[in-house]
Coordinates of C-alpha atoms and ligand atoms in Angstrom, one line a residue:
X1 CA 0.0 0.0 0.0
X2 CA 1.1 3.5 -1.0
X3 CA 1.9 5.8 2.0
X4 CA -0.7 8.1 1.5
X5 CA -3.2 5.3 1.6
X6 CA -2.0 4.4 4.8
X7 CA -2.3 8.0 5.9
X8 CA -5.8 8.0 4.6
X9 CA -6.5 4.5 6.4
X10 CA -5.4 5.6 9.9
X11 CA -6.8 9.4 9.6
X12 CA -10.1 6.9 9.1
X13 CA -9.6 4.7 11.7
X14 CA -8.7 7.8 14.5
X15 CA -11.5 10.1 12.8
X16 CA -13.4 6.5 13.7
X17 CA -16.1 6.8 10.7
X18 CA -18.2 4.6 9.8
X19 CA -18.4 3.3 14.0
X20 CA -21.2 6.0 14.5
X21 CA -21.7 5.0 18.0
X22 CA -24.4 6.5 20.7
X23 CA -23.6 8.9 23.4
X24 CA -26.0 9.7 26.2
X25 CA -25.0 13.1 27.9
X26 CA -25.8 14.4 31.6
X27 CA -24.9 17.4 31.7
X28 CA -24.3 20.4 34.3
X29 CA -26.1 24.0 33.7
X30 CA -24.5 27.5 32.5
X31 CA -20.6 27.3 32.2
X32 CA -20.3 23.5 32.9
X33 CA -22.1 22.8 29.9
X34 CA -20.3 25.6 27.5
X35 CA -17.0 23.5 28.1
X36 CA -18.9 19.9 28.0
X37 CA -20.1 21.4 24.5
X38 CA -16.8 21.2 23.2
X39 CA -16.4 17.1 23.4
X40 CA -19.9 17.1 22.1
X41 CA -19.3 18.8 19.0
X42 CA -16.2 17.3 18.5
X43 CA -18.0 13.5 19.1
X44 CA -20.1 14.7 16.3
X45 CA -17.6 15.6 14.0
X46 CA -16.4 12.0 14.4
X47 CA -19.8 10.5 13.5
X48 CA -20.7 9.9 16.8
X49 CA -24.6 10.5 17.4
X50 CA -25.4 12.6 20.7
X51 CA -28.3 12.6 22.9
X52 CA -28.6 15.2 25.6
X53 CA -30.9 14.5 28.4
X54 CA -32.2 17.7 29.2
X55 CA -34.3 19.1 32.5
X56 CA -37.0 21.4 31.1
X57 CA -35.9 23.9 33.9
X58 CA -32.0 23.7 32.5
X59 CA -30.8 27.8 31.4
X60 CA -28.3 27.6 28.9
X61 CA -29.5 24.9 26.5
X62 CA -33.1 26.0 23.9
X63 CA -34.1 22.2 23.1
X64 CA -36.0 23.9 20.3
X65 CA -33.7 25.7 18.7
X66 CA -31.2 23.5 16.1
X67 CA -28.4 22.0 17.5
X68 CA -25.9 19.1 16.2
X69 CA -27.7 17.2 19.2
X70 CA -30.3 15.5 19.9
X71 CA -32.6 16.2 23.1
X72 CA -34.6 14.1 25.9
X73 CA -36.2 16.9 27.6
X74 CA -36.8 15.7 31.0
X75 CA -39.9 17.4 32.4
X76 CA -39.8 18.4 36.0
X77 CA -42.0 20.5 38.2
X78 CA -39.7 23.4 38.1
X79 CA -39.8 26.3 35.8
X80 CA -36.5 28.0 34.5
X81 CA -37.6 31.1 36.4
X82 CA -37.1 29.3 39.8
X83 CA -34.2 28.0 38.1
X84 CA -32.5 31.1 38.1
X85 CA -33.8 32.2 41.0
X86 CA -32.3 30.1 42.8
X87 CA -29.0 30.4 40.9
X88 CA -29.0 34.0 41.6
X89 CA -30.0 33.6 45.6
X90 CA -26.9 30.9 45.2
X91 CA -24.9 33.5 43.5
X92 CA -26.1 36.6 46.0
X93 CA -25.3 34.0 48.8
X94 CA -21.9 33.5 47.8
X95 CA -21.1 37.0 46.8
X96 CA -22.2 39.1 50.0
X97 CA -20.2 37.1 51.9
X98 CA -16.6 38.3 53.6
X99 CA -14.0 36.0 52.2
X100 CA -12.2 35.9 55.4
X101 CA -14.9 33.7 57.4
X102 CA -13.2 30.5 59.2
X103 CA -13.4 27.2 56.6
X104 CA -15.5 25.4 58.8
X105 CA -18.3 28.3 58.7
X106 CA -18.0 28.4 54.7
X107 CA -18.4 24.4 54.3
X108 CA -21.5 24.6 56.3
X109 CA -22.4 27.6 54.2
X110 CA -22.0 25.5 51.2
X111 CA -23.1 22.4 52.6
X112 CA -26.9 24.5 53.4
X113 CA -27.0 25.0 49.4
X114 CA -25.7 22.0 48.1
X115 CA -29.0 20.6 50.2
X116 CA -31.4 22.5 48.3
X117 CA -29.7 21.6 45.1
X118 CA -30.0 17.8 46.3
X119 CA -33.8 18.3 46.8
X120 CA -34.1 20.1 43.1
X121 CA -31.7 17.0 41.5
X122 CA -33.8 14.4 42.9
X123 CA -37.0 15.5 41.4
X124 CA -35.0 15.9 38.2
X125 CA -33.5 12.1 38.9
X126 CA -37.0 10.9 39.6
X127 CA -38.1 12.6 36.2
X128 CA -36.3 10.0 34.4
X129 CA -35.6 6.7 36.2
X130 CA -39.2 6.4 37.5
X131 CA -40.4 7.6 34.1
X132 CA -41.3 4.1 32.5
X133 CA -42.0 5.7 29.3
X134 CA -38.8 7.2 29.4
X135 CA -36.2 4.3 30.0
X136 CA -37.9 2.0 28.0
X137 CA -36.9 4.9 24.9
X138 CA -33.7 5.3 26.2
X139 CA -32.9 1.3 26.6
X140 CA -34.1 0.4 23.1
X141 CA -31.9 3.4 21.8
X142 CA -28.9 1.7 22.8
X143 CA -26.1 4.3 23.2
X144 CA -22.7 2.9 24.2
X145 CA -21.5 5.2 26.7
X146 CA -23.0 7.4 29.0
X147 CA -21.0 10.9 29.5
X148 CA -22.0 12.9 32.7
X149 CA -20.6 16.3 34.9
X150 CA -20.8 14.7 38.2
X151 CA -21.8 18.9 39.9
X152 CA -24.8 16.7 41.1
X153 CA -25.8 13.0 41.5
X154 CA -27.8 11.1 39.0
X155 CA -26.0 10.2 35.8
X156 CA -24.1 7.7 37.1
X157 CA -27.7 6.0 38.2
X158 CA -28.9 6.1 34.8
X159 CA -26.0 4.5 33.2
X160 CA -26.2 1.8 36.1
X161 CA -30.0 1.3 35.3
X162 CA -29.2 1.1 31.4
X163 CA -26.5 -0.8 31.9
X164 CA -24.4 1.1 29.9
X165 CA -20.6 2.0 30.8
X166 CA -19.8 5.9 32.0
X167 CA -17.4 8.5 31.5
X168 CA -17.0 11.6 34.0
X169 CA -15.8 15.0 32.7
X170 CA -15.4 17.2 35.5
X171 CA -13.4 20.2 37.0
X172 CA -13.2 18.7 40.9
X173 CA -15.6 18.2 43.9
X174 CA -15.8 20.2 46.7
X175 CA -13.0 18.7 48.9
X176 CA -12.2 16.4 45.8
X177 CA -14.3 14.5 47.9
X178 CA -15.6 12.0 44.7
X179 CA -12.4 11.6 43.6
X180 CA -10.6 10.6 46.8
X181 CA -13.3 8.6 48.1
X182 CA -15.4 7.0 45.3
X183 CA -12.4 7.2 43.2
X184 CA -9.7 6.4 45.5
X185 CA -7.6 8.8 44.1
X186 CA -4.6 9.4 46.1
X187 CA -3.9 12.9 48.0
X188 CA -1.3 12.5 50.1
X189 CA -2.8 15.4 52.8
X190 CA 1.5 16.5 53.5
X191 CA 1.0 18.4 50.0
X192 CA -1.5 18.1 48.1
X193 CA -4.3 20.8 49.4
X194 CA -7.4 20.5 49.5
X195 CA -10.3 23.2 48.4
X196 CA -10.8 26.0 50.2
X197 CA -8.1 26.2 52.3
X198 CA -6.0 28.6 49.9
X199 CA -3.2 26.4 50.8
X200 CA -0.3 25.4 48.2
X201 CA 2.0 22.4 47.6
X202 CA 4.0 24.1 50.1
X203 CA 3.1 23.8 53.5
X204 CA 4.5 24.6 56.9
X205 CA 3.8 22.4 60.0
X206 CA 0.6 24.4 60.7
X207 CA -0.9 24.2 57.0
X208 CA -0.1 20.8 57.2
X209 CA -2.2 20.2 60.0
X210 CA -4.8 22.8 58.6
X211 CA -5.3 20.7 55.2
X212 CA -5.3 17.8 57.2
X213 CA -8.7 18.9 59.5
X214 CA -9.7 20.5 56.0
X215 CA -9.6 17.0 54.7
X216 CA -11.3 15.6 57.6
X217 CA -14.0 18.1 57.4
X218 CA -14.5 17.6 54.1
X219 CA -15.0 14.1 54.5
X220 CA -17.3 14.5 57.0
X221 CA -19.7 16.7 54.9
X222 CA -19.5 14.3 52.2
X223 CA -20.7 11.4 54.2
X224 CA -22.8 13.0 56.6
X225 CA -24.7 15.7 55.3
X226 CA -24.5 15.7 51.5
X227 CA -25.0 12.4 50.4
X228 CA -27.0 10.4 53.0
X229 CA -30.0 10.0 52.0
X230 CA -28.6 9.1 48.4
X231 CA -27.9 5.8 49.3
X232 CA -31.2 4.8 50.1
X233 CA -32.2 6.3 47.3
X234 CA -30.0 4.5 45.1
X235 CA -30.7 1.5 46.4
X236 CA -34.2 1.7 45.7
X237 CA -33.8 2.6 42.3
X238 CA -31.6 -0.1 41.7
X239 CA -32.8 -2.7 43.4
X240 CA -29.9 -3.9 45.5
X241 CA -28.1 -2.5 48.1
X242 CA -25.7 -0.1 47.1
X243 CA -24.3 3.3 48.2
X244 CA -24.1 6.5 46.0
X245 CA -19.9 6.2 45.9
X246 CA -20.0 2.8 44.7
X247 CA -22.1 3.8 42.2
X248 CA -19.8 6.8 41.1
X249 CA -16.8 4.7 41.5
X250 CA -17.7 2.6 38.4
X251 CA -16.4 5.8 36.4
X252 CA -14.6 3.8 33.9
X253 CA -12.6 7.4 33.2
X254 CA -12.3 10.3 35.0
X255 CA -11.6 13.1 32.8
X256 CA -10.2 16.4 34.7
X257 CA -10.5 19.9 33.2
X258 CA -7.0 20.9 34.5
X259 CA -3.5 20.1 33.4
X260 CA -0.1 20.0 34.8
X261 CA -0.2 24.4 33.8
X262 CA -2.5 24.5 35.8
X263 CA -2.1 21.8 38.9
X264 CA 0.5 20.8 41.6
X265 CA 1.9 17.7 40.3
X266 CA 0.4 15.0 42.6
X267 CA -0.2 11.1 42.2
X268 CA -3.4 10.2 39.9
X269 CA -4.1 7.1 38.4
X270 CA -4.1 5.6 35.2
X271 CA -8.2 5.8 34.6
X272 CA -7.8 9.9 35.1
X273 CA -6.9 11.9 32.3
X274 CA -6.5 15.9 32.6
X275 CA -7.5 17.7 30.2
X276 CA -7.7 21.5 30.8
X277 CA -8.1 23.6 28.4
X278 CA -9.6 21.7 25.4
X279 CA -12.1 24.4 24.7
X280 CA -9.3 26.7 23.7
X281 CA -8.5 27.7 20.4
X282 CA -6.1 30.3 17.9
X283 CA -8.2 33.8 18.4
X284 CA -10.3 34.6 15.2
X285 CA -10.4 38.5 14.1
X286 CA -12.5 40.2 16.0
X287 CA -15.6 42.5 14.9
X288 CA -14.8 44.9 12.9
X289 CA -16.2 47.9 15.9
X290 CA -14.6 46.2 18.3
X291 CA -11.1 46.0 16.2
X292 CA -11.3 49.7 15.4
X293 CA -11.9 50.1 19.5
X294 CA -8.7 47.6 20.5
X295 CA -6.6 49.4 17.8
X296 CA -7.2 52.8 19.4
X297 CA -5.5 51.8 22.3
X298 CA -1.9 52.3 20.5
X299 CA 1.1 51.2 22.4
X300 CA -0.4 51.0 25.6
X301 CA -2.7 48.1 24.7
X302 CA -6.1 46.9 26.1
X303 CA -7.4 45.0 29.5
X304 CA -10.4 42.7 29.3
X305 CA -12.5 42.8 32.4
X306 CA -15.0 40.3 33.0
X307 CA -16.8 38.5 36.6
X308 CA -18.5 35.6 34.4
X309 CA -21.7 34.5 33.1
X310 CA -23.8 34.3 36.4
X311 CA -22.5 38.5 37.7
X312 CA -25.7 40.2 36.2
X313 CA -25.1 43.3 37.8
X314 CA -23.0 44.4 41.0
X315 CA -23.9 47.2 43.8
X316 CA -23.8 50.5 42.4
X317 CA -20.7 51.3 45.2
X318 CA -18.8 48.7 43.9
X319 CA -19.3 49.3 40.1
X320 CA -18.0 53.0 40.6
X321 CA -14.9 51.8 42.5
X322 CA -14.1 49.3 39.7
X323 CA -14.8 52.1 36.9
X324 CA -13.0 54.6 38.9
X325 CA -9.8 52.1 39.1
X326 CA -9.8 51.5 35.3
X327 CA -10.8 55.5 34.0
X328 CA -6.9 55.6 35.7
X329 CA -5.4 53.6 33.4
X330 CA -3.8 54.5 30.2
X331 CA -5.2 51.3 28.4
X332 CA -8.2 51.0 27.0
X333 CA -10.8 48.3 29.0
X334 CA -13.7 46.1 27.7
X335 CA -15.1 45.5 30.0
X336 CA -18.0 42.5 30.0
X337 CA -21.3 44.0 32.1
X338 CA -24.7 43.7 31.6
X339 CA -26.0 45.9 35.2
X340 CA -26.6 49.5 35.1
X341 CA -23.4 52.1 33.6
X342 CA -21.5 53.3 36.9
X343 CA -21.1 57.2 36.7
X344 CA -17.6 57.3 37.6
X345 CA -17.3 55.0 33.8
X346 CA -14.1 56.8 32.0
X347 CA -13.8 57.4 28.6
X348 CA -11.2 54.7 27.8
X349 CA -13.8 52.2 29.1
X350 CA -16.3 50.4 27.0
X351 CA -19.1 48.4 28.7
X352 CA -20.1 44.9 26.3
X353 CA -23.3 42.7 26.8
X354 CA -21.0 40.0 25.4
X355 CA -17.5 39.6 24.0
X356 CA -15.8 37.0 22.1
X357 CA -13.4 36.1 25.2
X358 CA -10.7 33.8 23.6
X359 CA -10.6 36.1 20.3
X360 CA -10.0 39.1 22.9
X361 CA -7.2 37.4 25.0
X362 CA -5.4 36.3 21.8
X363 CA -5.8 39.6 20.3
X364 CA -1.7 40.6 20.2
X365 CA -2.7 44.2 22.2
X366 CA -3.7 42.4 25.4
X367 CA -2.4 43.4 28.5
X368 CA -4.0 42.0 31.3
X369 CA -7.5 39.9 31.9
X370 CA -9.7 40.6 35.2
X371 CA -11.4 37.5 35.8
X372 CA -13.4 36.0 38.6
X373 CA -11.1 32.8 38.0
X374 CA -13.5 30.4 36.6
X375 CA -11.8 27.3 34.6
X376 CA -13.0 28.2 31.2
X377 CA -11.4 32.1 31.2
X378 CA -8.7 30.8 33.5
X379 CA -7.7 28.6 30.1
X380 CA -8.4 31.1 27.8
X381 CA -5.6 33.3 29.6
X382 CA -3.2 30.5 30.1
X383 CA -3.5 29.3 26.5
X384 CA -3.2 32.9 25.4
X385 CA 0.0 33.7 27.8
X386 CA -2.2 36.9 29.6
X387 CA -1.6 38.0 33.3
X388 CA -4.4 38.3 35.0
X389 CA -5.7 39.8 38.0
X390 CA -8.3 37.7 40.1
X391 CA -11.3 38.7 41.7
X392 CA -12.3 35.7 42.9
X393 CA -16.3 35.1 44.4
X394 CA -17.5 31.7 44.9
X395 CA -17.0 27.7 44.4
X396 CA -13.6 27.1 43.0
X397 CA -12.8 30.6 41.9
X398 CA -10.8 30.7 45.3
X399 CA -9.0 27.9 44.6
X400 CA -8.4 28.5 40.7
X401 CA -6.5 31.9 41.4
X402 CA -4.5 30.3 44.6
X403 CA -3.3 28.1 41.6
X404 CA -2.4 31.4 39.4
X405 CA -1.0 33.1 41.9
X406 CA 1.2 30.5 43.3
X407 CA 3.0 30.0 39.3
X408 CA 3.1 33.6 39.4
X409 CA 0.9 34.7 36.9
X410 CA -1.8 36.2 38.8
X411 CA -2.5 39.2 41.3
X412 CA -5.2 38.6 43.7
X413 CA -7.9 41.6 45.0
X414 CA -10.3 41.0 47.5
X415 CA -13.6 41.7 46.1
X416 CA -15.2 42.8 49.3
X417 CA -12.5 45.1 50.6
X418 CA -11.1 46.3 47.7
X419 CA -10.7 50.0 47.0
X420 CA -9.8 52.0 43.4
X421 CA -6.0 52.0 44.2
X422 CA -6.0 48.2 45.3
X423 CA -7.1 47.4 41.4
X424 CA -5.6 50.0 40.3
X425 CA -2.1 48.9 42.2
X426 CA -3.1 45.4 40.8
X427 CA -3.6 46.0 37.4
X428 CA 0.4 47.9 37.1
X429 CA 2.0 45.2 38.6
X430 CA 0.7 42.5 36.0
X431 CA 1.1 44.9 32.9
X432 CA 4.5 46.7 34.4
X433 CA 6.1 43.8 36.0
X434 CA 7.5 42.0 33.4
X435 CA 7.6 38.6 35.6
X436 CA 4.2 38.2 35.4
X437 CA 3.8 38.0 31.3
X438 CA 7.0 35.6 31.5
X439 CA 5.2 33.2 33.9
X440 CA 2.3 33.2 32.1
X441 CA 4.1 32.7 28.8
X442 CA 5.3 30.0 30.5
X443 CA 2.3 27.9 31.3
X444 CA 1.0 28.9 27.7
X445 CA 3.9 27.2 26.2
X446 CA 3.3 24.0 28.5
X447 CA -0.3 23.9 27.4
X448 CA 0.3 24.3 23.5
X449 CA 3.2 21.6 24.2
X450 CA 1.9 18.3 24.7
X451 CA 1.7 15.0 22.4
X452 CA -2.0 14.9 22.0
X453 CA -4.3 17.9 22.6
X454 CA -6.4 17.8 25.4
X455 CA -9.4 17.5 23.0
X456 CA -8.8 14.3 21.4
X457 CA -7.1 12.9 24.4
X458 CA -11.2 13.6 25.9
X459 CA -12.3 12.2 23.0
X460 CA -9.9 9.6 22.5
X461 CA -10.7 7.9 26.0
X462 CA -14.9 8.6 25.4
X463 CA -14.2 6.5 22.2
X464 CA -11.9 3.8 24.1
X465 CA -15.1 3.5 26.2
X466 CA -17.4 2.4 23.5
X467 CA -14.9 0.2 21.7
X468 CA -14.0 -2.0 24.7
X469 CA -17.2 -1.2 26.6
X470 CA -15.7 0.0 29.4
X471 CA -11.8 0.5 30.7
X472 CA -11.9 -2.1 33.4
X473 CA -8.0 -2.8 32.7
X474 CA -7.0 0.8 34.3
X475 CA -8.9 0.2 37.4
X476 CA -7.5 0.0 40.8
X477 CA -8.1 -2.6 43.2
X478 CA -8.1 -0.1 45.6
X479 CA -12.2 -0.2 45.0
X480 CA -12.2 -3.5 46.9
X481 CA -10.6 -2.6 50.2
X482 CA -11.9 -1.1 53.7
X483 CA -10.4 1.7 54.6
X484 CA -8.5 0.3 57.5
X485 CA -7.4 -2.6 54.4
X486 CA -6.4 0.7 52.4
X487 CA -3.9 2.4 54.9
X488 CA -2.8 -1.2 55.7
X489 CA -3.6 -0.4 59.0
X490 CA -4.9 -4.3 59.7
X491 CA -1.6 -5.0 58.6
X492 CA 0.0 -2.7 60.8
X493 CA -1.8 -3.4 63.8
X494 CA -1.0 -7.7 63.7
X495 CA 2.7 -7.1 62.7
X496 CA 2.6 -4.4 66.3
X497 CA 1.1 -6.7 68.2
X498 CA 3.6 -9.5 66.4
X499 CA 6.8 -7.1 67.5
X500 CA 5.0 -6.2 71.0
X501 CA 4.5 -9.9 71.9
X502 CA 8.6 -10.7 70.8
X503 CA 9.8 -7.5 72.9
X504 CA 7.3 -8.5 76.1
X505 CA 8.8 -12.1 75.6
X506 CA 12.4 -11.2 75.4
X507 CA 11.7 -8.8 78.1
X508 CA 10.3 -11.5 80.2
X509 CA 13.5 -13.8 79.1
X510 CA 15.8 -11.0 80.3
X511 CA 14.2 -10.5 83.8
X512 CA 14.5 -14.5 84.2
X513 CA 17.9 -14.7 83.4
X514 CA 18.5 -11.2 85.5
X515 CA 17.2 -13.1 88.3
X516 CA 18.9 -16.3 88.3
X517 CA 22.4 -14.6 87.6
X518 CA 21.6 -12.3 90.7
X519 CA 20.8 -15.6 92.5
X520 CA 24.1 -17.4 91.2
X521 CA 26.2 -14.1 91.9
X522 CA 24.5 -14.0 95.7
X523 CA 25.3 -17.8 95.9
X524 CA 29.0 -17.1 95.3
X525 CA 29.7 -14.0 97.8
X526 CA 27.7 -16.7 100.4
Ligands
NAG1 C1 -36.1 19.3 50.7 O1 -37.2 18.4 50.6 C2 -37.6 18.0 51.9 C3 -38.7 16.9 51.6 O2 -39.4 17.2 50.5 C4 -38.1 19.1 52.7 O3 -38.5 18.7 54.0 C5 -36.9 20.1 52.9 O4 -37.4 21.3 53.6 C6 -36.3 20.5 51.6 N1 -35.1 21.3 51.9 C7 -34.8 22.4 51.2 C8 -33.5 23.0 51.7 O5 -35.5 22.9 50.4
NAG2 C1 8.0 41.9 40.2 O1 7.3 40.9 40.9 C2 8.1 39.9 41.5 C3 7.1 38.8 42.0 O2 6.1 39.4 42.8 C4 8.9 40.5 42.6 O3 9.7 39.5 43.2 C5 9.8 41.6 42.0 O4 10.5 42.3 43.0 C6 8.9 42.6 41.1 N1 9.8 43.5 40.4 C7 9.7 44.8 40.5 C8 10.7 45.5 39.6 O5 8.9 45.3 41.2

């Protein structure tokens, strides 16, 4: 065979045509789903056919409006209003809050909410597995795999009751409380942090100790509070007796939005796969308005300023502070906003509904990116090489820009305490302080250098999935131990009680012979 025909042959056998297999998708709402999107489109692309099961109440996603996708709207007693109601009361819970309240008081914060979004998921849950109707479609359909954001129960249960192998694509639990426990991923507590402790790879004696309690907390939230009555649940649905961790521990791959860029390099296991940043992509030109507004800048370049999909609007106080801080500037802003125009707004400032974000932070004129520190932007900017100054609010935001910050490529402002000159300070020190564009350079040149990009390493595995139903060989056997089998503590206890019983023996030996040498000895002097 010619060498092109073998080219041809293999681009066919990787592109996989002709294998048109089935993907069921769970997803997770808002910007979950924008970077879930991204394997989608490329699994159809490949000739992969994708079915989206789809809450009626879910925000981002039209079902009626055409898509490459195919959709199972799930109908639940829930309207999208009360949807994002109760996104924004999540959102207004999280923002109001001072960021310097103890961890314990935040997890219980966190815990309340996550308990309301249990009580919303299992009426979704029940909206499909005790629809009859429903799983009887679903079962003759077939599909091979079943992909699912694990933000919230359920998916995992649907697979189980198809009988039909999954795939997780995730960012991390809180606590990477699913990972650890239902997929015994190792995190040895001496340094590798947990969430929400702002803690690095480097720790003194007292982190140490901090991220071990913040361990133990975690864990305690996870089996206590969050996930109890899942179990029983579970069970039911099933039909067997089972636990919600088992059931998410049959991930046959785990696939993590973050890379080593991004992480502190820490054990994983051969059935997790990291990859951050597949959304990301060369910028495109920009509208031609917009070009005309970035080019006007001149030497001094442009900053792009935005707090993320869910910040509709922010106090009026707040918003003139932050316009305030950038009408100082000598670059030119766009700044991302959709709440009312602050007065203090300066002329070099231009307020967007919406802007194309990666095009933006490719754009050669960028300076700096203000971001909230949610993964997708957090990418963006590392893929890009931009500095970025973080203004983190809630879930892993915190934890995102502790990453940044830590490789150097990120200045942190407290949102709730921050004044004009804090931004202001912020904002010269990324742009004027050359080490910040070289350490961002840097973990832009390990994210464009890797054998396989992230995106068809995600895809790649999804497909292994369907071929082989499953990835049973990359499992650990760590899923059949106890805990106390785990740590090898059973181990260590018999081989203590082992050495204890030799030195008590010996011990006893010695005394003996103490005695009767004392008693010969005596005997002599007599
Ligand atoms: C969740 O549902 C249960 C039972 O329906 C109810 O008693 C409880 O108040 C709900 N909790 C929240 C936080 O909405
Ligand atoms: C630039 O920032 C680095 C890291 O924070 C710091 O060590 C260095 O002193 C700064 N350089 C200048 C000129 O301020």
């Amino acid at each position: 065979m010619a060498g092109k025909e073998v080219a041809v042959l293999l681009l066919l056998a990787v592109l996989g045509c002709g294998s048109g297999e089935k993907v069921l998708v769970w997803p997770a709402d808002n910007s979950h789903w924008l970077n879930m999107e991204h394997i989608l489109q490329e699994l159809v692309a490949r000739g992969h056919e994708v079915t989206v099961l789809l809450p009626s109440c879910f925000l981002i996603v039209n079902p009626t409006q055409p898509s490459p996708f195919q959709f199972e709207v799930i109908e639940v007693p829930i309207t999208k209003k009360e949807m994002s109601d109760f996104m924004d009361k999540m959102f207004y819970f999280f923002f109001n809050e001072d960021r310097k309240i103890p961890i314990w008081k935040s997890t219980y914060k966190i815990a309340q909410m996550v308990l309301q979004m249990k009580n919303i998921t299992k009426i979704i849950c029940d909206g499909v597995v005790k629809n009859e109707a429903l799983m009887e479609r679903l079962r003759a359909s077939a599909f091979n795999v079943l992909l699912a954001d694990p933000l919230f129960p359920s998916g995992e249960l649907v697979a189980e009751k198809l009988g039909i192998p999954f795939v997780y694509t995730f960012r991390f639990s809180m606590g990477n409380t699913v990972e650890r426990i239902c997929g015994t991923l190792p995190a040895p507590p001496s340094y590798v942090p947990t969430t929400l402790t702002s803690l690095t790879d480097r720790m003194t004696f007292w982190q140490r100790l901090k991220n071990i309690l913040g361990y133990a907390l975690h864990d305690f939230v996870f089996h206590y509070v969050l996930w109890t009555s899942w179990d029983q649940y579970y069970s039911e649905v099933l039909g067997r007796p089972t636990t919600l961790c088992e059931t998410m521990g049959k991930a046959e791959i785990w696939l993590i939005r973050t890379y080593w860029d991004f992480e502190f390099p820490r054990p994983f296991l051969p059935n997790f796969e990291f990859v951050g940043g597949l959304h990301c992509q060369p910028a495109k030109p920009l509208p031609k308005e917009m070009e005309e507004f970035v080019q006007s800048s001149g030497e001094h370049g442009v900053i792009i300023f935005t707090l993320g999909s869910m910040v509709h609007s922010l106090s009026d106080e707040k918003s003139n502070v932050i316009a305030k801080a950038l009408s100082q500037l000598p670059q030119k802003v766009l700044w991302r906003y959709k709440g009312k125009k602050p007065e203090t707004l300066g002329s070099n400032t231009r307020i967007f509904d919406w802007i194309p974000q990666n095009d933006l932070l490719g754009h050669p004129l960028t300076k700096a990116f203000i971001t909230h520190g949610g993964t997708n932007g957090l990418y963006e900017a590392i893929y890009h090489g931009i500095p970025m100054v973080g203004i983190p609010m809630f879930a892993d935001q915190h934890d995102n820009l502790v990453h940044m910050v830590a490789k150097g490529a990120a200045v942190q402002v407290d949102f709730n305490t921050m004044k004009t000159q804090d931004l202001v300070d912020a904002l010269n020190t990324v742009i004027y302080n050359s080490t910040y564009k070289e350490n961002a350079l840097k973990l832009s040149k390990i994210q464009h250098d890797q054998p396989v990009k992230p995106l068809d390493r995600a895809v790649f595995w999804i497909e292994f999935v369907m071929r082989h139903k499953g990835a049973k060989h990359l499992r650990p056997a760590a899923h059949h131990l106890t805990w106390y089998q785990y740590h090898s503590l059973d181990v260590l206890a018999f081989l203590f009680t082992c050495t204890a019983t030799i030195v008590f023996i010996l011990f006893k030996c010695c005394l003996c012979c103490c005695r009767r040498c004392g008693r010969i000895a005596k005997r002599k002097k007599e």
